[in-house]
PDB file of C-alpha atoms in Angstrom:
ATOM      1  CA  UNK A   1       0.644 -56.783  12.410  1.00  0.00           C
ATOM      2  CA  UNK A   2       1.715 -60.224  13.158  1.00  0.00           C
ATOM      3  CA  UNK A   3       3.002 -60.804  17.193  1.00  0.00           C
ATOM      4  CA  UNK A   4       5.177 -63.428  16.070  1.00  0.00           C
ATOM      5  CA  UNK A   5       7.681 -61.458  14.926  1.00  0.00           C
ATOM      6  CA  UNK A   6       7.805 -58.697  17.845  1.00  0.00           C
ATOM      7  CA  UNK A   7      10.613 -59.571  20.771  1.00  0.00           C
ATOM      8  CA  UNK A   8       9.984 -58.559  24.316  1.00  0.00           C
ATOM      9  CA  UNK A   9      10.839 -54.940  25.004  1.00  0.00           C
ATOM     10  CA  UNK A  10      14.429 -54.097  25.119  1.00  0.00           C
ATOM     11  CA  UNK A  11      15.404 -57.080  22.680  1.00  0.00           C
ATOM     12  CA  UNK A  12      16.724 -56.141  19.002  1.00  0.00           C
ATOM     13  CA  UNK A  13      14.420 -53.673  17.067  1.00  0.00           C
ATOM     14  CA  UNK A  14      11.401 -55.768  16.069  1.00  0.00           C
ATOM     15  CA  UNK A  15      10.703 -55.731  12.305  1.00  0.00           C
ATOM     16  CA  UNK A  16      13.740 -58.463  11.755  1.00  0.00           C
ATOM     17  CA  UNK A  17      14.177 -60.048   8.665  1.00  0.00           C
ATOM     18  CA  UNK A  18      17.656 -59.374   9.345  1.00  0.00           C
ATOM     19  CA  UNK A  19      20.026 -56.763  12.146  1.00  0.00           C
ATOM     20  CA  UNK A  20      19.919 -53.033  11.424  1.00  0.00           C
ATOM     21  CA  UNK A  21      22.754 -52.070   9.690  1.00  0.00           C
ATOM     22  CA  UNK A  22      21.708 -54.682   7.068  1.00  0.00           C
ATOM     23  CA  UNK A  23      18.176 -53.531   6.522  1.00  0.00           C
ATOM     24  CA  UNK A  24      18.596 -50.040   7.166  1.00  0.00           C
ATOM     25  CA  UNK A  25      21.347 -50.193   3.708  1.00  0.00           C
ATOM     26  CA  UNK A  26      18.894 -52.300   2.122  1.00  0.00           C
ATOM     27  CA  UNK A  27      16.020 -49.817   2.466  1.00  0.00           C
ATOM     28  CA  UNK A  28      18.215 -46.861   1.617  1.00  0.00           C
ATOM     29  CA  UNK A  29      19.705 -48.796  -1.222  1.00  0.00           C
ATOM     30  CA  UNK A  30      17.995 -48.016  -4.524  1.00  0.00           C
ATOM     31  CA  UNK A  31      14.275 -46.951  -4.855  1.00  0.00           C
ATOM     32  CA  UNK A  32      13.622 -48.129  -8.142  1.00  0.00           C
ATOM     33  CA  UNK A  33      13.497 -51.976  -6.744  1.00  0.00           C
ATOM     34  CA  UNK A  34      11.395 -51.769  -4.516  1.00  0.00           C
ATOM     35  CA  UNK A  35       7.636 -52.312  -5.751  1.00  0.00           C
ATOM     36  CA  UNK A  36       5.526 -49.013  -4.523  1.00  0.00           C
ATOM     37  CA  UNK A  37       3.132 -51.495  -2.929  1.00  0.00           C
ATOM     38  CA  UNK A  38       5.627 -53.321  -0.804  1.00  0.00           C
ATOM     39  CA  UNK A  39       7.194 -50.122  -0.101  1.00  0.00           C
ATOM     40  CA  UNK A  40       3.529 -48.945   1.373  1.00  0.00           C
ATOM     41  CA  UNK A  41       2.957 -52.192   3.088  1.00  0.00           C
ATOM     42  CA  UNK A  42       6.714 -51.958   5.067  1.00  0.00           C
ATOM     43  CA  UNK A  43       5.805 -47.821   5.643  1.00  0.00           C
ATOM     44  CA  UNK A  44       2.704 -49.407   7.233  1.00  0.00           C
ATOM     45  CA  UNK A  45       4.041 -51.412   9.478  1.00  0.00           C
ATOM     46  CA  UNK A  46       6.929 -49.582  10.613  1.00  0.00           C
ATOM     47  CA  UNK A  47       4.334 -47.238  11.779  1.00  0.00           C
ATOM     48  CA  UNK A  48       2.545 -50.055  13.536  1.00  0.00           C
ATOM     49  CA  UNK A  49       5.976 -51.140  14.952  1.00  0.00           C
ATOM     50  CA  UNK A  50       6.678 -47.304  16.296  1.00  0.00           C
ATOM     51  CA  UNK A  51       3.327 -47.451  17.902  1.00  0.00           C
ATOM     52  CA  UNK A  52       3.886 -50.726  19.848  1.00  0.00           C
ATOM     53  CA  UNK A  53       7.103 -49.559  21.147  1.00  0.00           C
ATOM     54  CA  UNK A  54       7.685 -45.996  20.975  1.00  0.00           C
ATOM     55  CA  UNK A  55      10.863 -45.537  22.406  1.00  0.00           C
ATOM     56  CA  UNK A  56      12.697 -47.142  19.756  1.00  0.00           C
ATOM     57  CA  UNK A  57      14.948 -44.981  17.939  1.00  0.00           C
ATOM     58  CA  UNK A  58      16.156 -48.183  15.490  1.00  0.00           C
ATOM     59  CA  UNK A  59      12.250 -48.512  14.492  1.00  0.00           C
ATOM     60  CA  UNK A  60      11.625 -44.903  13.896  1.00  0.00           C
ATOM     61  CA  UNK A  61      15.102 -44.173  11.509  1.00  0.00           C
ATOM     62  CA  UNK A  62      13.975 -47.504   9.889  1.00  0.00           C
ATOM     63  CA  UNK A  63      10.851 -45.764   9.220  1.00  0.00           C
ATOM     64  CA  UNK A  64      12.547 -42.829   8.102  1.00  0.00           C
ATOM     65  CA  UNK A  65      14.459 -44.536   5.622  1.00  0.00           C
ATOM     66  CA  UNK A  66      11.157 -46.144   3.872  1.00  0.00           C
ATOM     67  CA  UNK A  67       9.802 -42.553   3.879  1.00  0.00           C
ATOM     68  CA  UNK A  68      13.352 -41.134   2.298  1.00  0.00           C
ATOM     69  CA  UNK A  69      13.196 -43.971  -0.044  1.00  0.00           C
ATOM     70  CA  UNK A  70       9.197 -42.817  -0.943  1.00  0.00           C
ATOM     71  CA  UNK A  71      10.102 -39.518  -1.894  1.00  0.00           C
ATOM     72  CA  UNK A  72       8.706 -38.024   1.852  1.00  0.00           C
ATOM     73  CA  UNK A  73      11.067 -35.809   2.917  1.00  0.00           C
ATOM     74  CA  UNK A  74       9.116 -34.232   5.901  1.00  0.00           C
ATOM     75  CA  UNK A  75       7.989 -37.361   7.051  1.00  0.00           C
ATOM     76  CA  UNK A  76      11.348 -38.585   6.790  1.00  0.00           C
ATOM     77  CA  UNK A  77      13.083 -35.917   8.570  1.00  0.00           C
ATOM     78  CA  UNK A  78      10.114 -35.590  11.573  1.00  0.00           C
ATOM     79  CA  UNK A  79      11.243 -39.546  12.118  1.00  0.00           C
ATOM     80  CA  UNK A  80      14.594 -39.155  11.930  1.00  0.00           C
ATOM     81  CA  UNK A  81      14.297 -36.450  13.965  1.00  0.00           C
ATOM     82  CA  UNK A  82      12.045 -38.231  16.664  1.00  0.00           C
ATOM     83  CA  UNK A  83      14.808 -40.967  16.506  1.00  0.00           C
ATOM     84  CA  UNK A  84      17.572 -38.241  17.564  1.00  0.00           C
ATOM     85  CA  UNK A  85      15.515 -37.230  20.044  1.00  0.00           C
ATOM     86  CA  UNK A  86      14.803 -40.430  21.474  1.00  0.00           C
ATOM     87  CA  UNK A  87      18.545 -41.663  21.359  1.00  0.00           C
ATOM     88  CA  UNK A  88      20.748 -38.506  21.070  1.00  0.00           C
ATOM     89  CA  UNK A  89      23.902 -41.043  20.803  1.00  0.00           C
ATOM     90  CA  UNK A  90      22.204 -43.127  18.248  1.00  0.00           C
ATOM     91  CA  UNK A  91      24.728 -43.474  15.189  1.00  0.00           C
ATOM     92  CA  UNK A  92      22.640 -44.351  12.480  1.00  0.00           C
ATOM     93  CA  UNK A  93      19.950 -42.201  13.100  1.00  0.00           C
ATOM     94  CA  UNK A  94      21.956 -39.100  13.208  1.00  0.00           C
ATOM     95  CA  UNK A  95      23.799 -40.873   9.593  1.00  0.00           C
ATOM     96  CA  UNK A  96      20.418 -41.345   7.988  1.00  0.00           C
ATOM     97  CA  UNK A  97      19.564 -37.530   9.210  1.00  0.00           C
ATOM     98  CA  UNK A  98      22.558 -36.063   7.962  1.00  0.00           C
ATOM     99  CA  UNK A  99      22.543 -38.407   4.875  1.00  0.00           C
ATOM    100  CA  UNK A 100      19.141 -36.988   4.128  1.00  0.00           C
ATOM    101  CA  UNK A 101      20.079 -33.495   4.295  1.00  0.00           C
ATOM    102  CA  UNK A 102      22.836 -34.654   2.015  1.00  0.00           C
ATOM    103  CA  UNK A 103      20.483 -35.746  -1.156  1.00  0.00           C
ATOM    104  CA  UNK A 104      18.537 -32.686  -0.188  1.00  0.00           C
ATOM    105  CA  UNK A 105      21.615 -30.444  -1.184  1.00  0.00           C
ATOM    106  CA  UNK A 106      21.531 -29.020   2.431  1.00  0.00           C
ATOM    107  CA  UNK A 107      24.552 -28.860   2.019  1.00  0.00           C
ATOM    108  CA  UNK A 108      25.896 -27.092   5.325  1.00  0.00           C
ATOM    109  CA  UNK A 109      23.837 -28.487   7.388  1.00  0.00           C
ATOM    110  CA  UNK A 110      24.636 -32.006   6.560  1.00  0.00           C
ATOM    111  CA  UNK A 111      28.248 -31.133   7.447  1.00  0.00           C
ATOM    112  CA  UNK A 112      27.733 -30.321  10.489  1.00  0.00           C
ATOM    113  CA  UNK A 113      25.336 -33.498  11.167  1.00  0.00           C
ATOM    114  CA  UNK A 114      27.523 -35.684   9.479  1.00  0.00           C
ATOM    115  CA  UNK A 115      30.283 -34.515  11.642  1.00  0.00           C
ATOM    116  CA  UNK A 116      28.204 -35.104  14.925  1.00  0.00           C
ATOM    117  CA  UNK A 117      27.787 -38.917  13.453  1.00  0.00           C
ATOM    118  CA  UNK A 118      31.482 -38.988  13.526  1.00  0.00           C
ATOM    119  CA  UNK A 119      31.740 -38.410  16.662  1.00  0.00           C
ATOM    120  CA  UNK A 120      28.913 -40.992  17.506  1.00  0.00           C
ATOM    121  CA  UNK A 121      30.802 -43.894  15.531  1.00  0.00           C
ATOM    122  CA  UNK A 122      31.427 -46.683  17.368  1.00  0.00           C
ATOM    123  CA  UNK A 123      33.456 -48.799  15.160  1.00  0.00           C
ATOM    124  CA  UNK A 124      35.843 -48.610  11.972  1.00  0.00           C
ATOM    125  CA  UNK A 125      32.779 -49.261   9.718  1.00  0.00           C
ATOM    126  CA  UNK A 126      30.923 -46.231  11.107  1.00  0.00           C
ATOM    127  CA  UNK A 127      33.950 -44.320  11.172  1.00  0.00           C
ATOM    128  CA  UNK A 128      34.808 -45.157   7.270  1.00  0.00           C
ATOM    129  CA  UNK A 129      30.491 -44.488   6.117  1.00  0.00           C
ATOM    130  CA  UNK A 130      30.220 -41.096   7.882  1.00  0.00           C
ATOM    131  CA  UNK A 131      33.826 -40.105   6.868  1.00  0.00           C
ATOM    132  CA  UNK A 132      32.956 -41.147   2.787  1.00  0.00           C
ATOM    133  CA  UNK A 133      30.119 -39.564   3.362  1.00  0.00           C
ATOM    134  CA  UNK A 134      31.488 -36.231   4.797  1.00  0.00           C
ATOM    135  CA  UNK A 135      34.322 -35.935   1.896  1.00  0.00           C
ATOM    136  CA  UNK A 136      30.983 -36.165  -0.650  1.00  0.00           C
ATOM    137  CA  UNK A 137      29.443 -33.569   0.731  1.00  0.00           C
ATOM    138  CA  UNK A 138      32.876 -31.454   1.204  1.00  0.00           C
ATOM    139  CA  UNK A 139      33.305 -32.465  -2.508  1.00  0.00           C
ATOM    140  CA  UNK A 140      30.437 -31.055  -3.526  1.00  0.00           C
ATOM    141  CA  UNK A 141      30.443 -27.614  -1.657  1.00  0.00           C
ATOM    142  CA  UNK A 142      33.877 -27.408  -3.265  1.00  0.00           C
ATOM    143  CA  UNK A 143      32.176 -27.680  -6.553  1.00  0.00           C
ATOM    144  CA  UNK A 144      29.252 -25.342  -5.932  1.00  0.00           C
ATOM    145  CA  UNK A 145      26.240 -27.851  -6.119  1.00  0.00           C
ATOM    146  CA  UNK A 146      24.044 -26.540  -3.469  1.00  0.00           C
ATOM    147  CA  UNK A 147      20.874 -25.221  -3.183  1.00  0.00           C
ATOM    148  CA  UNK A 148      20.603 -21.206  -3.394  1.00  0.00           C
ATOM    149  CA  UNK A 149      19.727 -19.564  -0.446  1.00  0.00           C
ATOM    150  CA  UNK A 150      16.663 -17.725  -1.294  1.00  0.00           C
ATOM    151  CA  UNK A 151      17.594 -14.471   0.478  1.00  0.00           C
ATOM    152  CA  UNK A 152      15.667 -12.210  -1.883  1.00  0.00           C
ATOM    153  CA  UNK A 153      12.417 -12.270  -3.174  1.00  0.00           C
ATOM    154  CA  UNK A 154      11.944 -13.653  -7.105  1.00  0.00           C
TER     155      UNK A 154
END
């Protein structure tokens, strides 16, 4: 992992090609454009970046996002949830948590999560994503897509 590019602790998350709002949209974006090799490369050293500094909850939903965006969903939820734990009033953290649950289909449980981001928002933007995000998933409990809860055996 290259030094140059790691700020002294307690500076702005160090992976930074750009602030994390814009790279944590760009990772979540679309999968398809991003080459599986690159993807591997930036899982890589987001791992080598939550080593360095361990305490930072922007680093380890980053690295949840590149694991979302690899088709990991446990990986991606133990680092989102190591994020939450690290910063309990992190917004995006508990978004990318509750937006995963979301594209799960865990349904329920990404209202509720989605409605603790709310409450985390700092700003109109953050306000506006986790309320779009909440009438999707409200929109789609209203329509029945959700995942059956398998409360009796096959």
């Amino acid at each position: 992992m290259e030094t140059a590019l790691l700020p002294p602790i307690g500076e702005r998350a160090p992976l930074a090609p750009a602030p994390l709002p814009t790279l944590m949209s760009s990772l979540w974006r679309d999968p398809h454009t991003v080459d599986p090799q690159d993807l591997k490369a930036i899982i890589s050293r987001l791992e080598c970046a939550c080593a360095q500094y361990p305490q930072s909850a922007d680093l380890r939903t980053c690295l949840g996002m590149a694991h979302a965006v690899n088709c990991d969903a446990y990986l991606a939820m133990d680092a989102f949830e190591e994020a939450r734990i690290l910063e309990p009033d992190n917004f995006w953290a508990q978004l990318k948590f509750s937006e995963l649950l979301y594209r799960l289909r865990a349904l329920p449980r990404a209202e509720d999560e989605t409605k603790h981001a709310l409450d985390l928002a700092q700003d109109a933007r953050q306000v506006s994503l986790a309320r779009k995000q909440l009438q999707e998933i409200r929109r789609l409990i209203r329509e029945g897509t959700q995942k059956p809860a398998w409360t009796k055996p096959l």
